[in-house]
PDB file of C-alpha atoms in Angstrom:
ATOM      1  CA  MET A   1       0.000   0.000   0.000  1.00 43.00           C
ATOM      2  CA  ALA A   2       1.221   3.499  -0.839  1.00 60.00           C
ATOM      3  CA  THR A   3       1.911   5.938   2.009  1.00 79.00           C
ATOM      4  CA  ARG A   4      -1.139   8.093   2.601  1.00 89.00           C
ATOM      5  CA  GLN A   5      -0.568  11.707   1.677  1.00 95.00           C
ATOM      6  CA  THR A   6      -2.033  14.529   3.741  1.00 97.00           C
ATOM      7  CA  VAL A   7      -4.370  16.893   1.882  1.00 98.00           C
ATOM      8  CA  THR A   8      -4.792  20.096   3.889  1.00 97.00           C
ATOM      9  CA  ILE A   9      -7.236  22.830   2.942  1.00 97.00           C
ATOM     10  CA  LEU A  10      -6.963  26.297   4.455  1.00 98.00           C
ATOM     11  CA  LEU A  11     -10.375  27.778   5.201  1.00 98.00           C
ATOM     12  CA  PHE A  12     -11.269  31.348   6.109  1.00 97.00           C
ATOM     13  CA  GLU A  13     -14.541  33.155   6.686  1.00 97.00           C
ATOM     14  CA  GLN A  14     -16.659  33.399   3.520  1.00 97.00           C
ATOM     15  CA  PHE A  15     -14.823  30.704   1.551  1.00 97.00           C
ATOM     16  CA  GLU A  16     -16.508  29.267  -1.530  1.00 96.00           C
ATOM     17  CA  LEU A  17     -18.150  25.929  -0.719  1.00 96.00           C
ATOM     18  CA  LEU A  18     -17.549  24.218  -4.086  1.00 95.00           C
ATOM     19  CA  ASP A  19     -13.907  25.340  -4.112  1.00 95.00           C
ATOM     20  CA  ALA A  20     -13.366  23.535  -0.842  1.00 94.00           C
ATOM     21  CA  LEU A  21     -15.632  20.495  -0.772  1.00 94.00           C
ATOM     22  CA  GLY A  22     -15.489  19.582  -4.456  1.00 94.00           C
ATOM     23  CA  ILE A  23     -11.753  19.067  -4.472  1.00 95.00           C
ATOM     24  CA  LEU A  24     -11.778  17.344  -1.069  1.00 96.00           C
ATOM     25  CA  HIS A  25     -14.471  14.971  -2.330  1.00 96.00           C
ATOM     26  CA  MET A  26     -12.311  13.836  -5.251  1.00 97.00           C
ATOM     27  CA  PHE A  27      -9.264  13.174  -3.093  1.00 98.00           C
ATOM     28  CA  GLY A  28     -11.481  11.578  -0.452  1.00 97.00           C
ATOM     29  CA  LEU A  29     -12.538   8.851  -2.878  1.00 97.00           C
ATOM     30  CA  LEU A  30      -9.012   7.462  -2.602  1.00 98.00           C
ATOM     31  CA  PRO A  31      -8.585   6.977   1.161  1.00 97.00           C
ATOM     32  CA  GLU A  32      -5.775   4.525   0.513  1.00 96.00           C
ATOM     33  CA  TYR A  33      -3.755   7.415  -0.935  1.00 97.00           C
ATOM     34  CA  TYR A  34      -5.044  10.581   0.738  1.00 97.00           C
ATOM     35  CA  GLN A  35      -5.915  11.737   4.236  1.00 96.00           C
ATOM     36  CA  LEU A  36      -8.010  14.923   4.418  1.00 97.00           C
ATOM     37  CA  GLN A  37      -7.825  17.704   6.969  1.00 96.00           C
ATOM     38  CA  ILE A  38      -9.094  21.263   7.404  1.00 97.00           C
ATOM     39  CA  ILE A  39      -7.112  24.072   9.006  1.00 98.00           C
ATOM     40  CA  THR A  40      -8.128  27.591  10.091  1.00 97.00           C
ATOM     41  CA  THR A  41      -6.083  30.309  11.726  1.00 97.00           C
ATOM     42  CA  ASP A  42      -7.436  29.683  15.236  1.00 97.00           C
ATOM     43  CA  GLY A  43      -9.010  26.232  14.963  1.00 96.00           C
ATOM     44  CA  LYS A  44     -12.521  27.666  15.162  1.00 96.00           C
ATOM     45  CA  ASN A  45     -15.426  27.041  12.793  1.00 97.00           C
ATOM     46  CA  VAL A  46     -15.686  29.168   9.670  1.00 97.00           C
ATOM     47  CA  SER A  47     -18.675  29.714   7.410  1.00 97.00           C
ATOM     48  CA  SER A  48     -18.824  29.591   3.642  1.00 97.00           C
ATOM     49  CA  THR A  49     -20.354  32.274   1.468  1.00 94.00           C
ATOM     50  CA  GLN A  50     -23.393  29.972   1.296  1.00 94.00           C
ATOM     51  CA  GLY A  51     -23.749  29.945   5.097  1.00 95.00           C
ATOM     52  CA  VAL A  52     -22.451  26.405   5.748  1.00 96.00           C
ATOM     53  CA  SER A  53     -20.212  26.183   8.826  1.00 96.00           C
ATOM     54  CA  LEU A  54     -17.310  23.726   8.861  1.00 95.00           C
ATOM     55  CA  GLN A  55     -15.289  22.562  11.836  1.00 95.00           C
ATOM     56  CA  PRO A  56     -11.510  22.384  11.307  1.00 96.00           C
ATOM     57  CA  MET A  57      -9.210  19.714  12.680  1.00 95.00           C
ATOM     58  CA  LEU A  58      -6.209  22.024  13.051  1.00 97.00           C
ATOM     59  CA  SER A  59      -5.106  25.581  13.738  1.00 97.00           C
ATOM     60  CA  PHE A  60      -1.927  27.465  12.861  1.00 97.00           C
ATOM     61  CA  ASN A  61      -0.506  26.290  16.187  1.00 96.00           C
ATOM     62  CA  ASP A  62      -0.385  22.737  14.805  1.00 96.00           C
ATOM     63  CA  ASN A  63       2.242  21.332  12.488  1.00 92.00           C
ATOM     64  CA  ILE A  64       1.032  19.870   9.209  1.00 91.00           C
ATOM     65  CA  ALA A  65       2.818  17.092   7.385  1.00 90.00           C
ATOM     66  CA  ALA A  66       4.251  17.639   3.918  1.00 90.00           C
ATOM     67  CA  GLY A  67       1.603  16.830   1.335  1.00 96.00           C
ATOM     68  CA  ILE A  68      -0.932  18.801  -0.693  1.00 98.00           C
ATOM     69  CA  LEU A  69      -1.994  22.268   0.424  1.00 98.00           C
ATOM     70  CA  ILE A  70      -5.186  23.779  -1.030  1.00 98.00           C
ATOM     71  CA  ILE A  71      -6.217  27.439  -1.066  1.00 98.00           C
ATOM     72  CA  PRO A  72      -9.853  27.983  -2.130  1.00 97.00           C
ATOM     73  CA  GLY A  73     -11.444  31.190  -3.330  1.00 97.00           C
ATOM     74  CA  GLY A  74     -14.551  32.984  -2.203  1.00 96.00           C
ATOM     75  CA  VAL A  75     -15.694  36.423  -1.091  1.00 96.00           C
ATOM     76  CA  GLY A  76     -13.482  36.185   2.000  1.00 97.00           C
ATOM     77  CA  ILE A  77     -10.289  35.835  -0.031  1.00 97.00           C
ATOM     78  CA  ARG A  78     -10.222  39.618  -0.399  1.00 96.00           C
ATOM     79  CA  PHE A  79      -9.630  39.856   3.341  1.00 96.00           C
ATOM     80  CA  ALA A  80      -7.491  36.718   3.669  1.00 97.00           C
ATOM     81  CA  THR A  81      -5.105  37.939   0.973  1.00 97.00           C
ATOM     82  CA  HIS A  82      -4.164  40.910   3.179  1.00 96.00           C
ATOM     83  CA  ASN A  83      -4.135  38.977   6.479  1.00 97.00           C
ATOM     84  CA  LYS A  84      -0.545  39.167   7.752  1.00 97.00           C
ATOM     85  CA  HIS A  85      -1.050  36.116   9.994  1.00 97.00           C
ATOM     86  CA  ILE A  86      -2.181  33.983   7.053  1.00 98.00           C
ATOM     87  CA  LEU A  87       0.562  35.297   4.753  1.00 98.00           C
ATOM     88  CA  SER A  88       3.253  34.589   7.353  1.00 97.00           C
ATOM     89  CA  TRP A  89       1.958  31.053   7.935  1.00 97.00           C
ATOM     90  CA  LEU A  90       1.714  30.364   4.213  1.00 97.00           C
ATOM     91  CA  LYS A  91       5.258  31.547   3.527  1.00 96.00           C
ATOM     92  CA  LYS A  92       6.516  29.241   6.271  1.00 96.00           C
ATOM     93  CA  VAL A  93       4.438  26.143   5.483  1.00 96.00           C
ATOM     94  CA  ALA A  94       4.122  26.178   1.676  1.00 95.00           C
ATOM     95  CA  PRO A  95       7.804  25.482   0.856  1.00 93.00           C
ATOM     96  CA  ARG A  96       7.540  22.188   2.758  1.00 94.00           C
ATOM     97  CA  GLN A  97       4.582  20.935   0.723  1.00 96.00           C
ATOM     98  CA  GLN A  98       4.883  18.505  -2.162  1.00 96.00           C
ATOM     99  CA  ILE A  99       2.068  20.227  -4.062  1.00 98.00           C
ATOM    100  CA  ILE A 100       0.431  23.626  -3.558  1.00 98.00           C
ATOM    101  CA  CYS A 101      -2.816  24.422  -5.330  1.00 97.00           C
ATOM    102  CA  SER A 102      -5.432  27.127  -5.511  1.00 98.00           C
ATOM    103  CA  THR A 103      -8.890  27.396  -6.948  1.00 97.00           C
ATOM    104  CA  SER A 104     -10.436  30.509  -8.451  1.00 96.00           C
ATOM    105  CA  THR A 105      -9.468  33.678  -6.581  1.00 97.00           C
ATOM    106  CA  GLY A 106      -7.413  31.632  -4.120  1.00 97.00           C
ATOM    107  CA  ALA A 107      -4.526  32.324  -6.507  1.00 98.00           C
ATOM    108  CA  ALA A 108      -4.439  35.888  -5.153  1.00 98.00           C
ATOM    109  CA  LEU A 109      -3.306  34.612  -1.761  1.00 98.00           C
ATOM    110  CA  LEU A 110      -0.555  32.496  -3.315  1.00 98.00           C
ATOM    111  CA  ALA A 111       0.521  35.448  -5.435  1.00 98.00           C
ATOM    112  CA  ASN A 112       0.594  37.912  -2.539  1.00 98.00           C
ATOM    113  CA  ALA A 113       2.690  35.451  -0.545  1.00 97.00           C
ATOM    114  CA  GLY A 114       5.211  35.421  -3.400  1.00 97.00           C
ATOM    115  CA  LEU A 115       4.622  31.772  -4.226  1.00 97.00           C
ATOM    116  CA  LEU A 116       3.644  32.417  -7.844  1.00 97.00           C
ATOM    117  CA  ASN A 117       6.483  34.776  -8.701  1.00 97.00           C
ATOM    118  CA  ASN A 118       8.059  33.838 -12.050  1.00 96.00           C
ATOM    119  CA  CYS A 119       5.465  31.091 -12.527  1.00 97.00           C
ATOM    120  CA  THR A 120       2.633  30.420 -14.947  1.00 97.00           C
ATOM    121  CA  ALA A 121      -0.805  30.417 -13.320  1.00 98.00           C
ATOM    122  CA  THR A 122      -4.516  30.902 -13.841  1.00 97.00           C
ATOM    123  CA  THR A 123      -7.528  32.091 -11.897  1.00 97.00           C
ATOM    124  CA  THR A 124     -11.172  32.811 -12.539  1.00 94.00           C
ATOM    125  CA  GLN A 125     -11.312  35.170 -15.477  1.00 91.00           C
ATOM    126  CA  LYS A 126     -14.219  36.987 -13.842  1.00 92.00           C
ATOM    127  CA  HIS A 127     -11.814  38.471 -11.285  1.00 94.00           C
ATOM    128  CA  ILE A 128      -8.470  38.317 -13.063  1.00 94.00           C
ATOM    129  CA  ASP A 129      -8.025  42.100 -12.975  1.00 94.00           C
ATOM    130  CA  TRP A 130      -8.068  41.988  -9.182  1.00 96.00           C
ATOM    131  CA  VAL A 131      -6.030  38.802  -8.774  1.00 97.00           C
ATOM    132  CA  SER A 132      -3.320  39.807 -11.251  1.00 96.00           C
ATOM    133  CA  GLN A 133      -2.325  42.874  -9.225  1.00 96.00           C
ATOM    134  CA  PHE A 134      -0.479  40.585  -6.804  1.00 97.00           C
ATOM    135  CA  GLY A 135       2.917  38.955  -7.229  1.00 95.00           C
ATOM    136  CA  ARG A 136       5.739  39.577  -9.690  1.00 95.00           C
ATOM    137  CA  ASN A 137       6.350  38.331 -13.201  1.00 96.00           C
ATOM    138  CA  ILE A 138       3.421  35.898 -13.184  1.00 97.00           C
ATOM    139  CA  GLN A 139       2.292  34.671 -16.579  1.00 97.00           C
ATOM    140  CA  TRP A 140      -1.490  34.592 -16.178  1.00 97.00           C
ATOM    141  CA  GLN A 141      -3.171  32.179 -18.586  1.00 95.00           C
ATOM    142  CA  THR A 142      -6.555  33.584 -19.568  1.00 92.00           C
ATOM    143  CA  SER A 143      -7.972  30.512 -21.289  1.00 92.00           C
ATOM    144  CA  ALA A 144      -6.560  27.693 -19.144  1.00 96.00           C
ATOM    145  CA  ARG A 145      -8.752  25.324 -17.140  1.00 97.00           C
ATOM    146  CA  TRP A 146      -5.836  24.697 -14.809  1.00 97.00           C
ATOM    147  CA  VAL A 147      -2.079  25.270 -14.888  1.00 98.00           C
ATOM    148  CA  HIS A 148       0.733  23.092 -13.550  1.00 97.00           C
ATOM    149  CA  SER A 149       3.908  25.097 -12.919  1.00 96.00           C
ATOM    150  CA  ASN A 150       6.714  23.550 -10.857  1.00 94.00           C
ATOM    151  CA  ASN A 151       4.906  22.004  -7.871  1.00 96.00           C
ATOM    152  CA  ILE A 152       1.978  24.435  -8.047  1.00 98.00           C
ATOM    153  CA  PHE A 153      -1.433  23.797  -9.582  1.00 98.00           C
ATOM    154  CA  THR A 154      -3.873  26.671 -10.095  1.00 98.00           C
ATOM    155  CA  ALA A 155      -7.456  26.246 -11.310  1.00 97.00           C
ATOM    156  CA  SER A 156      -9.692  28.813 -12.965  1.00 95.00           C
ATOM    157  CA  GLY A 157     -13.286  28.791 -11.705  1.00 89.00           C
ATOM    158  CA  SER A 158     -14.887  26.776  -8.921  1.00 91.00           C
ATOM    159  CA  SER A 159     -15.831  23.723 -10.987  1.00 94.00           C
ATOM    160  CA  ALA A 160     -12.307  23.674 -12.421  1.00 96.00           C
ATOM    161  CA  SER A 161     -11.157  22.533  -8.978  1.00 96.00           C
ATOM    162  CA  LEU A 162     -12.681  19.135  -9.791  1.00 97.00           C
ATOM    163  CA  ASP A 163     -10.722  18.913 -13.031  1.00 97.00           C
ATOM    164  CA  MET A 164      -7.537  20.063 -11.325  1.00 98.00           C
ATOM    165  CA  SER A 165      -7.890  17.540  -8.509  1.00 98.00           C
ATOM    166  CA  LEU A 166      -8.261  14.755 -11.063  1.00 98.00           C
ATOM    167  CA  ALA A 167      -5.182  16.086 -12.858  1.00 98.00           C
ATOM    168  CA  ILE A 168      -3.205  15.934  -9.598  1.00 98.00           C
ATOM    169  CA  ILE A 169      -4.400  12.385  -8.981  1.00 98.00           C
ATOM    170  CA  GLY A 170      -3.415  11.481 -12.530  1.00 97.00           C
ATOM    171  CA  HIS A 171      -0.036  13.174 -12.054  1.00 96.00           C
ATOM    172  CA  GLN A 172       0.641  11.136  -8.926  1.00 96.00           C
ATOM    173  CA  TYR A 173      -1.056   7.801  -9.642  1.00 96.00           C
ATOM    174  CA  GLY A 174      -1.771   7.717 -13.372  1.00 97.00           C
ATOM    175  CA  ASP A 175      -4.646   8.726 -15.625  1.00 96.00           C
ATOM    176  CA  ALA A 176      -6.389   5.388 -15.152  1.00 97.00           C
ATOM    177  CA  THR A 177      -6.822   6.143 -11.445  1.00 97.00           C
ATOM    178  CA  ALA A 178      -8.065   9.669 -12.177  1.00 98.00           C
ATOM    179  CA  ARG A 179     -10.558   8.365 -14.736  1.00 97.00           C
ATOM    180  CA  ARG A 180     -11.827   5.785 -12.259  1.00 97.00           C
ATOM    181  CA  VAL A 181     -12.515   8.549  -9.725  1.00 97.00           C
ATOM    182  CA  ALA A 182     -14.298  10.589 -12.390  1.00 97.00           C
ATOM    183  CA  ALA A 183     -16.410   7.556 -13.318  1.00 97.00           C
ATOM    184  CA  ASP A 184     -17.233   6.835  -9.673  1.00 95.00           C
ATOM    185  CA  THR A 185     -18.613  10.351  -9.312  1.00 96.00           C
ATOM    186  CA  GLU A 186     -20.267  10.284 -12.757  1.00 96.00           C
ATOM    187  CA  TYR A 187     -18.302  13.421 -13.550  1.00 96.00           C
ATOM    188  CA  LEU A 188     -17.289  14.372 -17.092  1.00 95.00           C
ATOM    189  CA  TRP A 189     -13.647  15.297 -16.585  1.00 96.00           C
ATOM    190  CA  LEU A 190     -12.565  18.282 -18.678  1.00 95.00           C
ATOM    191  CA  ASN A 191      -9.025  17.015 -18.999  1.00 94.00           C
ATOM    192  CA  ASP A 192      -7.545  19.581 -21.373  1.00 95.00           C
ATOM    193  CA  PRO A 193      -5.729  22.051 -19.107  1.00 96.00           C
ATOM    194  CA  ASP A 194      -5.470  24.657 -21.849  1.00 93.00           C
ATOM    195  CA  ASP A 195      -9.182  24.892 -22.624  1.00 91.00           C
ATOM    196  CA  ASP A 196     -11.513  26.577 -20.172  1.00 91.00           C
ATOM    197  CA  PRO A 197     -14.941  26.634 -21.873  1.00 89.00           C
ATOM    198  CA  PHE A 198     -16.139  29.303 -19.454  1.00 87.00           C
ATOM    199  CA  ALA A 199     -13.425  31.847 -20.238  1.00 82.00           C
ATOM    200  CA  PRO A 200     -15.351  33.358 -23.202  1.00 80.00           C
ATOM    201  CA  LEU A 201     -18.234  34.139 -20.863  1.00 78.00           C
ATOM    202  CA  HIS A 202     -16.003  36.751 -19.271  1.00 72.00           C
ATOM    203  CA  LEU A 203     -14.989  38.204 -22.652  1.00 57.00           C
ATOM    204  CA  VAL A 204     -11.468  36.818 -22.437  1.00 47.00           C
ATOM    205  CA  LYS A 205      -9.724  36.613 -25.794  1.00 47.00           C
TER     206      LYS A 205
END
């Protein structure tokens, strides 16, 4: 049996529910490979934009094992991106992770922490003008479904987190495993990273 890898998602007030639970659901279908956990700054419950409250397992006072770190988007990312406590923690913890990934506007937090500098990345095209103000020398891909640059994966919109999570599973355990997960969830995997069918909706050329 392969060593189980820790998948940690950082949640903040007003996170986007699909960004968080969709990607966790995909990894959670492979419990032999992945162990899921939720972390918040203080270990207290946080609520999504949709009003659903989730209880974390960890706070910033706890150490997290090297694995996969996920940053979701949501209305609250506009506050989290400027939270010095979160930025300091991210700069300390992220370099120890095997894979770092963001969904939607979560890329802004990675960018403001300097983790996307000199990388290729994507984000939701609806808010790219806001997200792209952070970081240095980031090549923002305006039509990508997700982008893999070094050990960082960034997804465009919320549903793209499902496609990105399958891409990470495929990257680590092969496409056959990723396709099995997609079949188990009856999900039509959009597996072309360079083609986001929703980008034209936001008038991206």
